[in-house]
């Protein structure tokens, strides 16, 4: 179906797209190819990675609680970690050209709310308002607007990042994951060189956090997790120390490694019940914790410890402050090999299998990429 | 004992001081008057307010877990919200003069650790290291070094704030409380004019937070609490709306008042079990919460909500960033009447009674001040 | 012509508008009333103040050097410090309602360039690109898009600020001037309470800088200038000290007043040749200078002094970071009386006279306001 | 003289030291070895680099205008870019150990002024006050306190940075230069990855700025200068583009390379008369310029351009915010080869020759290092 599409810029009227019916129910359908509006382009999808958040959306709906409810049975197409080729420009768009290879961020804010106006577009106050009478122009492709489990997708130009020639399609799908790690490091203060950092949880964001922190000069970078295989990947990506928490208490390990000083920053990427409490114990007085993952239920937190030790905690949504562009700069300069976390590849028709591999971590799948042709 | 001391700058060899024995045991003793070292002065105490933290120190020891253990039976004198008169200068001190009326901050950092070097002296990494072989020079008067339940105390010059002539001794003891509120507002971003703020908990810090936030131009300022009398004081200090949470759900009240927009910032000053969760629900997406109080036990926290809504949470220790100086500027300019929270006055000999009034909130005591003569 | 318009929301097809022909040539013409697009409203102008920048635009064109050249003979209508009434909403606009009284900011960024995305919309990289093939959506009403020397004007909703009932039309036109002062104080760091500030030049922005700095708690606030009448107004607006530089060297005066410590911040609002050098000498080591005015020719600057003393210098364009909203909060709370700088009022037909009064400072005109009915 | 000192920790009573008499007059004398006080250590000098500022101090005195006047004929020993071995600890010092190899920062603030308290210790308000009645504890070794053209020097522990085993003495002397570059990049905002940066002037700081900016992920990094040899070194250190301004106008070159977008940041390291004006033209609207060098006379500056384009200008003094520690992290991780700028080595007795090579750029000397044994 997708053969020889690489150099074919002709745009059909309809396209194949996976559509979400009831929870967990994805069907391959024919949809109209959408039209780019002002400040938008049409992107032909060339590759898309499966994200843990995709699994949540398929099962429970959107991670942000927004007006307009759940995405089920609304002809919605998921998929948000993608790259492709610009094939059509909206009116007055000259920032990109047809044929440009691009990878994408998820969020384009409405541009008219208070948060967007101060640059916090991933926290847009009009989140999800894109359709009908309340069209405020917000887009979160694959979250609230159609995503990339399809042949084509619309993108606001703000969400596009140029892909260098030497970078493969598969690698380019990983940029937004690295961008999320970069955004977390920004939240923590941005001045990372020489700072001691612990990353808890060696999932895709955790592993990319190790890579980006090391690229920014952090030392030491400590990675904690439960699986030795993942921790080894962390070492390849720049971790100076890894701690298997099945064998050593992670707080004690951090204190041992830092000679009782603690780290300056923790990127909590495990979502474990005790993640925040342990992170707080890992940092020194005045330290900072970024929450990039979360447990699904409320968990006991020692708030007194946070106050007594002047600890700041940053919940981050998405990949703001153009962090994806900055992460791409590191990847373009080959500061780390993101492809280490790319473990499996499937075809467009195999998207349900790709999702299954991700969910069940079959063959220790980390990043499963769907290649379109 | 203290009569006619006001204009008497003669310094005796010994002084009266309340000394902490076992938990809750305070005895009036005779102690040597201490000598100011480099960058220090000797302050004759003229007035000292009782703080909730004093109660904690008397009962449990220090709120910071530090090396060297607990303050019991170490000849330690508590008391940290005080003002007085400079009566002796350390070597080379010319920043202050004998006779200057001063009020004080608690924390003088060591000046040699990483945090002090970056200006975060209330989060000093050498917290409590002041004596003996590990004298790093840290001072937290009334916490780890002798405080003001005595006739005299040593202060590092960094902790001194000039008191204007028109300000009473009693009012001057309240400056550090206003400074803590100011520090919390700094942590939240500092640009407060026109921002919607909720303050939860109308204790001394909560009430001063209302006053300082309003002075900085916040609107609306919403105060929540359980006692109507306290909420009325909040209105006098600048609260545009007060919510008695016995009669209305505070989250719903904030949404009602802000027409469903939520506030930008919450200063959590209640220490209630659900304080952080409710604060998170009060702010809009991308909002910020400052924790200035805390429950004593770990409490369930909805971390997912923080992450999904890009909420930042700032635990603050003390009154950093010279916030006390900035709070004094407002009080000197009479932007609000801090004396509203000063409810009772006792003499030096009555310190145990003053503490009792504070602990048991006798006659709805808020700030109980001990006046030395 | 404009009689009884106050309660009349009917919108005619055409309107009266002053149009710029050759430099300095303004003619009253009939123009179509414009249509609001997405995220825009139509504002019926109720009052507009004359700004020094209007004079520059009439004489020389735009202060920003932008593509598309000069505004002469392009049917352009100037006027940017205005307020009015919302009379028509663009599609999907529900943030404002018909009948709302609003005052305006000048700049609505394109929302699609790098600067807009980070919240710096007054430094939009698509400045001036609003028309024809290069319509990037940037608006700077009265600069690059039609302004308020007319009966109606289009505004992006981001540029609107609600006017409280108790505030007069005339006072509301002054908010953007106060907003510029607020933006300058933000650039300087935002934490203003207790800081020593010098404002050089008692023009409208200088006088509003005094007022806003004092509202934020600055002390002392020192105002320098050449005319005693202006300096007296500065005192009414909150200046603690005024210096007539015809009688005292301003640098020496600042050192005298601050007991040789210098100020923390200078807002340079004079545009004098030696303004930056003197400002640098006024601040202490590590101090900061905001440039809100400028000489028209390059002037000698002692760069070595800036480097040796770690001085930061902030050129500011316009009234960014929603500073106008924050300034309005202070004005709504009556923290200062901005109407002190409003000296003259004219009718719509008298706009050329209003301009003449401003340019020639007739009767020491400061802010000349044109009232529409 | 200095033979076999490497492993000899015995400390003599006197030492050889070069002493500044009249301007430019350096004499080798015998001086007492100084004693470390609290928070200080004694460092045995192992290597010291010659800096351009040394030349200024020898000729004109201190770059900061401070109380206490000029350093001539005061038994003063210059030299500030040094490394060595800790040989004696002041009382209570346990942060370092005897035998530690360390490189140094210049500035230890007084710890008691407003700037030090906020972390800006290179802008200490008690700059130079170290001796006699006005001993405020400020140290700027080689500037206001004795430096490293001697066998031993005192250092505050805040100024020490551990040197890793694999790093040579010579390379370690270069860390403070890299730290100055890092401090400049901090002033510009700190988030450097993916940003376009121009560095003007390929002296030691300019070349290290190229290296540090590239290590932080800047792209492109553009270096301008007049000598092809220096520009080639810049390329080795990470410059993506070099511009010989004898052959191409640097502003036009930057616009050509960036496709007319301009750069985000300029580090002005040339001190040329037109350096600031050209830098302002190189950045895009809203861009930032760091001044790390300066012309000796006031020069014409187009202030209007700065204001109209919202450009911020940062004069930086020294190497603040512990930037030297962060630069060391990059050097320890071998992100760039700083030794490229080390061109000549001399012995302690040859310091006058080392200075001559630096001043006259003999054999295109960049960094001339004096090795003690």
PDB file of N, CA, C and O in Angstrom, chain B residues 74-115:
ATOM      1  N   UNK B  74      21.441  21.165  76.317  1.00  0.00           N
ATOM      2  CA  UNK B  74      22.712  21.667  75.792  1.00  0.00           C
ATOM      3  C   UNK B  74      22.909  23.138  76.117  1.00  0.00           C
ATOM      4  O   UNK B  74      23.630  23.841  75.408  1.00  0.00           O
ATOM      5  N   UNK B  75      22.188  23.608  77.134  1.00  0.00           N
ATOM      6  CA  UNK B  75      22.287  25.012  77.550  1.00  0.00           C
ATOM      7  C   UNK B  75      21.806  25.962  76.456  1.00  0.00           C
ATOM      8  O   UNK B  75      22.221  27.108  76.372  1.00  0.00           O
ATOM      9  N   UNK B  76      20.889  25.463  75.631  1.00  0.00           N
ATOM     10  CA  UNK B  76      20.407  26.199  74.470  1.00  0.00           C
ATOM     11  C   UNK B  76      19.267  27.147  74.831  1.00  0.00           C
ATOM     12  O   UNK B  76      18.341  26.802  75.568  1.00  0.00           O
ATOM     13  N   UNK B  77      19.320  28.349  74.275  1.00  0.00           N
ATOM     14  CA  UNK B  77      18.275  29.353  74.467  1.00  0.00           C
ATOM     15  C   UNK B  77      17.492  29.559  73.171  1.00  0.00           C
ATOM     16  O   UNK B  77      18.080  29.981  72.174  1.00  0.00           O
ATOM     17  N   UNK B  78      16.204  29.246  73.153  1.00  0.00           N
ATOM     18  CA  UNK B  78      15.400  29.455  71.939  1.00  0.00           C
ATOM     19  C   UNK B  78      14.992  30.917  71.746  1.00  0.00           C
ATOM     20  O   UNK B  78      15.425  31.787  72.511  1.00  0.00           O
ATOM     21  N   UNK B  79      14.122  31.138  70.738  1.00  0.00           N
ATOM     22  CA  UNK B  79      13.591  32.486  70.475  1.00  0.00           C
ATOM     23  C   UNK B  79      14.194  33.073  69.223  1.00  0.00           C
ATOM     24  O   UNK B  79      15.384  33.371  69.184  1.00  0.00           O
ATOM     25  N   UNK B  80      13.372  33.252  68.162  1.00  0.00           N
ATOM     26  CA  UNK B  80      13.997  33.694  66.903  1.00  0.00           C
ATOM     27  C   UNK B  80      13.313  34.882  66.229  1.00  0.00           C
ATOM     28  O   UNK B  80      13.834  35.435  65.287  1.00  0.00           O
ATOM     29  N   UNK B  81      12.145  35.305  66.712  1.00  0.00           N
ATOM     30  CA  UNK B  81      11.484  36.453  66.070  1.00  0.00           C
ATOM     31  C   UNK B  81      11.664  37.675  66.964  1.00  0.00           C
ATOM     32  O   UNK B  81      10.750  38.088  67.650  1.00  0.00           O
ATOM     33  N   UNK B  82      12.817  38.271  66.880  1.00  0.00           N
ATOM     34  CA  UNK B  82      13.100  39.324  67.848  1.00  0.00           C
ATOM     35  C   UNK B  82      13.630  40.588  67.197  1.00  0.00           C
ATOM     36  O   UNK B  82      13.987  40.622  66.029  1.00  0.00           O
ATOM     37  N   UNK B  83      13.657  41.627  68.008  1.00  0.00           N
ATOM     38  CA  UNK B  83      14.276  42.882  67.598  1.00  0.00           C
ATOM     39  C   UNK B  83      14.984  43.450  68.815  1.00  0.00           C
ATOM     40  O   UNK B  83      14.778  42.976  69.933  1.00  0.00           O
ATOM     41  N   UNK B  84      15.831  44.415  68.584  1.00  0.00           N
ATOM     42  CA  UNK B  84      16.555  44.979  69.702  1.00  0.00           C
ATOM     43  C   UNK B  84      17.448  46.114  69.279  1.00  0.00           C
ATOM     44  O   UNK B  84      17.215  46.773  68.262  1.00  0.00           O
ATOM     45  N   UNK B  85      18.490  46.313  70.063  1.00  0.00           N
ATOM     46  CA  UNK B  85      19.384  47.450  69.860  1.00  0.00           C
ATOM     47  C   UNK B  85      20.819  46.946  69.768  1.00  0.00           C
ATOM     48  O   UNK B  85      21.232  46.119  70.594  1.00  0.00           O
ATOM     49  N   UNK B  86      21.531  47.424  68.781  1.00  0.00           N
ATOM     50  CA  UNK B  86      22.941  47.052  68.654  1.00  0.00           C
ATOM     51  C   UNK B  86      23.716  47.694  69.800  1.00  0.00           C
ATOM     52  O   UNK B  86      23.668  48.915  69.967  1.00  0.00           O
ATOM     53  N   UNK B  87      24.391  46.876  70.595  1.00  0.00           N
ATOM     54  CA  UNK B  87      25.129  47.437  71.738  1.00  0.00           C
ATOM     55  C   UNK B  87      26.635  47.193  71.657  1.00  0.00           C
ATOM     56  O   UNK B  87      27.401  47.793  72.411  1.00  0.00           O
ATOM     57  N   UNK B  88      27.054  46.336  70.743  1.00  0.00           N
ATOM     58  CA  UNK B  88      28.504  46.101  70.613  1.00  0.00           C
ATOM     59  C   UNK B  88      28.775  45.586  69.203  1.00  0.00           C
ATOM     60  O   UNK B  88      27.994  44.784  68.672  1.00  0.00           O
ATOM     61  N   UNK B  89      29.903  46.034  68.650  1.00  0.00           N
ATOM     62  CA  UNK B  89      30.256  45.647  67.286  1.00  0.00           C
ATOM     63  C   UNK B  89      31.414  44.666  67.286  1.00  0.00           C
ATOM     64  O   UNK B  89      32.361  44.833  68.055  1.00  0.00           O
ATOM     65  N   UNK B  90      31.364  43.658  66.447  1.00  0.00           N
ATOM     66  CA  UNK B  90      32.512  42.790  66.246  1.00  0.00           C
ATOM     67  C   UNK B  90      33.620  43.544  65.529  1.00  0.00           C
ATOM     68  O   UNK B  90      33.418  44.668  65.049  1.00  0.00           O
ATOM     69  N   UNK B  91      34.807  42.921  65.442  1.00  0.00           N
ATOM     70  CA  UNK B  91      35.933  43.585  64.789  1.00  0.00           C
ATOM     71  C   UNK B  91      35.590  43.966  63.345  1.00  0.00           C
ATOM     72  O   UNK B  91      34.963  43.189  62.626  1.00  0.00           O
ATOM     73  N   UNK B  92      35.979  45.158  62.955  1.00  0.00           N
ATOM     74  CA  UNK B  92      35.809  45.665  61.584  1.00  0.00           C
ATOM     75  C   UNK B  92      34.365  45.892  61.165  1.00  0.00           C
ATOM     76  O   UNK B  92      34.109  46.186  60.001  1.00  0.00           O
ATOM     77  N   UNK B  93      33.418  45.739  62.065  1.00  0.00           N
ATOM     78  CA  UNK B  93      32.033  46.002  61.664  1.00  0.00           C
ATOM     79  C   UNK B  93      31.786  47.506  61.621  1.00  0.00           C
ATOM     80  O   UNK B  93      31.945  48.191  62.637  1.00  0.00           O
ATOM     81  N   UNK B  94      31.447  48.033  60.462  1.00  0.00           N
ATOM     82  CA  UNK B  94      31.013  49.421  60.377  1.00  0.00           C
ATOM     83  C   UNK B  94      29.694  49.553  59.622  1.00  0.00           C
ATOM     84  O   UNK B  94      29.231  50.651  59.364  1.00  0.00           O
ATOM     85  N   UNK B  95      29.100  48.407  59.294  1.00  0.00           N
ATOM     86  CA  UNK B  95      27.808  48.435  58.595  1.00  0.00           C
ATOM     87  C   UNK B  95      26.679  48.867  59.542  1.00  0.00           C
ATOM     88  O   UNK B  95      25.638  49.338  59.072  1.00  0.00           O
ATOM     89  N   UNK B  96      26.873  48.688  60.834  1.00  0.00           N
ATOM     90  CA  UNK B  96      25.884  49.110  61.828  1.00  0.00           C
ATOM     91  C   UNK B  96      26.601  49.903  62.916  1.00  0.00           C
ATOM     92  O   UNK B  96      27.819  49.816  63.053  1.00  0.00           O
ATOM     93  N   UNK B  97      25.784  50.631  63.677  1.00  0.00           N
ATOM     94  CA  UNK B  97      26.365  51.447  64.730  1.00  0.00           C
ATOM     95  C   UNK B  97      25.706  51.130  66.060  1.00  0.00           C
ATOM     96  O   UNK B  97      24.562  50.680  66.097  1.00  0.00           O
ATOM     97  N   UNK B  98      26.423  51.389  67.117  1.00  0.00           N
ATOM     98  CA  UNK B  98      25.856  51.179  68.447  1.00  0.00           C
ATOM     99  C   UNK B  98      24.650  52.093  68.611  1.00  0.00           C
ATOM    100  O   UNK B  98      24.698  53.272  68.262  1.00  0.00           O
ATOM    101  N   UNK B  99      23.580  51.532  69.065  1.00  0.00           N
ATOM    102  CA  UNK B  99      22.346  52.288  69.220  1.00  0.00           C
ATOM    103  C   UNK B  99      21.338  52.039  68.112  1.00  0.00           C
ATOM    104  O   UNK B  99      20.168  52.387  68.264  1.00  0.00           O
ATOM    105  N   UNK B 100      21.766  51.462  67.022  1.00  0.00           N
ATOM    106  CA  UNK B 100      20.822  51.138  65.938  1.00  0.00           C
ATOM    107  C   UNK B 100      19.743  50.188  66.433  1.00  0.00           C
ATOM    108  O   UNK B 100      20.040  49.188  67.077  1.00  0.00           O
ATOM    109  N   UNK B 101      18.496  50.517  66.102  1.00  0.00           N
ATOM    110  CA  UNK B 101      17.414  49.567  66.355  1.00  0.00           C
ATOM    111  C   UNK B 101      17.341  48.630  65.170  1.00  0.00           C
ATOM    112  O   UNK B 101      17.311  49.064  64.017  1.00  0.00           O
ATOM    113  N   UNK B 102      17.297  47.347  65.485  1.00  0.00           N
ATOM    114  CA  UNK B 102      17.315  46.349  64.407  1.00  0.00           C
ATOM    115  C   UNK B 102      16.310  45.243  64.691  1.00  0.00           C
ATOM    116  O   UNK B 102      16.037  44.897  65.837  1.00  0.00           O
ATOM    117  N   UNK B 103      15.764  44.701  63.607  1.00  0.00           N
ATOM    118  CA  UNK B 103      15.049  43.449  63.714  1.00  0.00           C
ATOM    119  C   UNK B 103      15.847  42.418  62.927  1.00  0.00           C
ATOM    120  O   UNK B 103      16.754  42.786  62.184  1.00  0.00           O
ATOM    121  N   UNK B 104      15.531  41.148  63.117  1.00  0.00           N
ATOM    122  CA  UNK B 104      16.486  40.147  62.639  1.00  0.00           C
ATOM    123  C   UNK B 104      15.825  39.064  61.774  1.00  0.00           C
ATOM    124  O   UNK B 104      14.653  38.754  61.918  1.00  0.00           O
ATOM    125  N   UNK B 105      16.625  38.525  60.867  1.00  0.00           N
ATOM    126  CA  UNK B 105      16.306  37.254  60.227  1.00  0.00           C
ATOM    127  C   UNK B 105      16.927  36.134  61.057  1.00  0.00           C
ATOM    128  O   UNK B 105      17.848  36.356  61.843  1.00  0.00           O
ATOM    129  N   UNK B 106      16.456  34.947  60.824  1.00  0.00           N
ATOM    130  CA  UNK B 106      16.957  33.809  61.587  1.00  0.00           C
ATOM    131  C   UNK B 106      18.299  33.306  61.052  1.00  0.00           C
ATOM    132  O   UNK B 106      19.223  33.043  61.805  1.00  0.00           O
ATOM    133  N   UNK B 107      18.392  33.175  59.726  1.00  0.00           N
ATOM    134  CA  UNK B 107      19.475  32.408  59.122  1.00  0.00           C
ATOM    135  C   UNK B 107      20.642  33.255  58.632  1.00  0.00           C
ATOM    136  O   UNK B 107      20.464  34.151  57.800  1.00  0.00           O
ATOM    137  N   UNK B 108      21.825  32.935  59.103  1.00  0.00           N
ATOM    138  CA  UNK B 108      23.058  33.390  58.463  1.00  0.00           C
ATOM    139  C   UNK B 108      23.769  32.131  57.996  1.00  0.00           C
ATOM    140  O   UNK B 108      24.145  31.290  58.809  1.00  0.00           O
ATOM    141  N   UNK B 109      23.886  31.972  56.699  1.00  0.00           N
ATOM    142  CA  UNK B 109      24.522  30.767  56.171  1.00  0.00           C
ATOM    143  C   UNK B 109      25.999  30.737  56.510  1.00  0.00           C
ATOM    144  O   UNK B 109      26.570  31.726  56.990  1.00  0.00           O
ATOM    145  N   UNK B 110      26.614  29.599  56.239  1.00  0.00           N
ATOM    146  CA  UNK B 110      28.044  29.431  56.523  1.00  0.00           C
ATOM    147  C   UNK B 110      28.903  30.285  55.589  1.00  0.00           C
ATOM    148  O   UNK B 110      30.036  30.607  55.917  1.00  0.00           O
ATOM    149  N   UNK B 111      28.373  30.595  54.410  1.00  0.00           N
ATOM    150  CA  UNK B 111      29.150  31.385  53.448  1.00  0.00           C
ATOM    151  C   UNK B 111      30.188  30.583  52.711  1.00  0.00           C
ATOM    152  O   UNK B 111      30.939  31.118  51.898  1.00  0.00           O
ATOM    153  N   UNK B 112      30.270  29.283  52.951  1.00  0.00           N
ATOM    154  CA  UNK B 112      31.322  28.490  52.315  1.00  0.00           C
ATOM    155  C   UNK B 112      30.793  27.231  51.652  1.00  0.00           C
ATOM    156  O   UNK B 112      31.584  26.447  51.123  1.00  0.00           O
ATOM    157  N   UNK B 113      29.491  27.002  51.699  1.00  0.00           N
ATOM    158  CA  UNK B 113      28.962  25.836  51.005  1.00  0.00           C
ATOM    159  C   UNK B 113      28.372  26.273  49.669  1.00  0.00           C
ATOM    160  O   UNK B 113      28.223  27.462  49.385  1.00  0.00           O
ATOM    161  N   UNK B 114      28.032  25.282  48.878  1.00  0.00           N
ATOM    162  CA  UNK B 114      27.521  25.524  47.539  1.00  0.00           C
ATOM    163  C   UNK B 114      26.231  26.344  47.562  1.00  0.00           C
ATOM    164  O   UNK B 114      26.017  27.215  46.714  1.00  0.00           O
ATOM    165  N   UNK B 115      25.334  26.045  48.463  1.00  0.00           N
ATOM    166  CA  UNK B 115      24.068  26.773  48.521  1.00  0.00           C
ATOM    167  C   UNK B 115      24.275  28.228  48.925  1.00  0.00           C
ATOM    168  O   UNK B 115      23.686  29.133  48.334  1.00  0.00           O
TER     169      UNK B 115
END
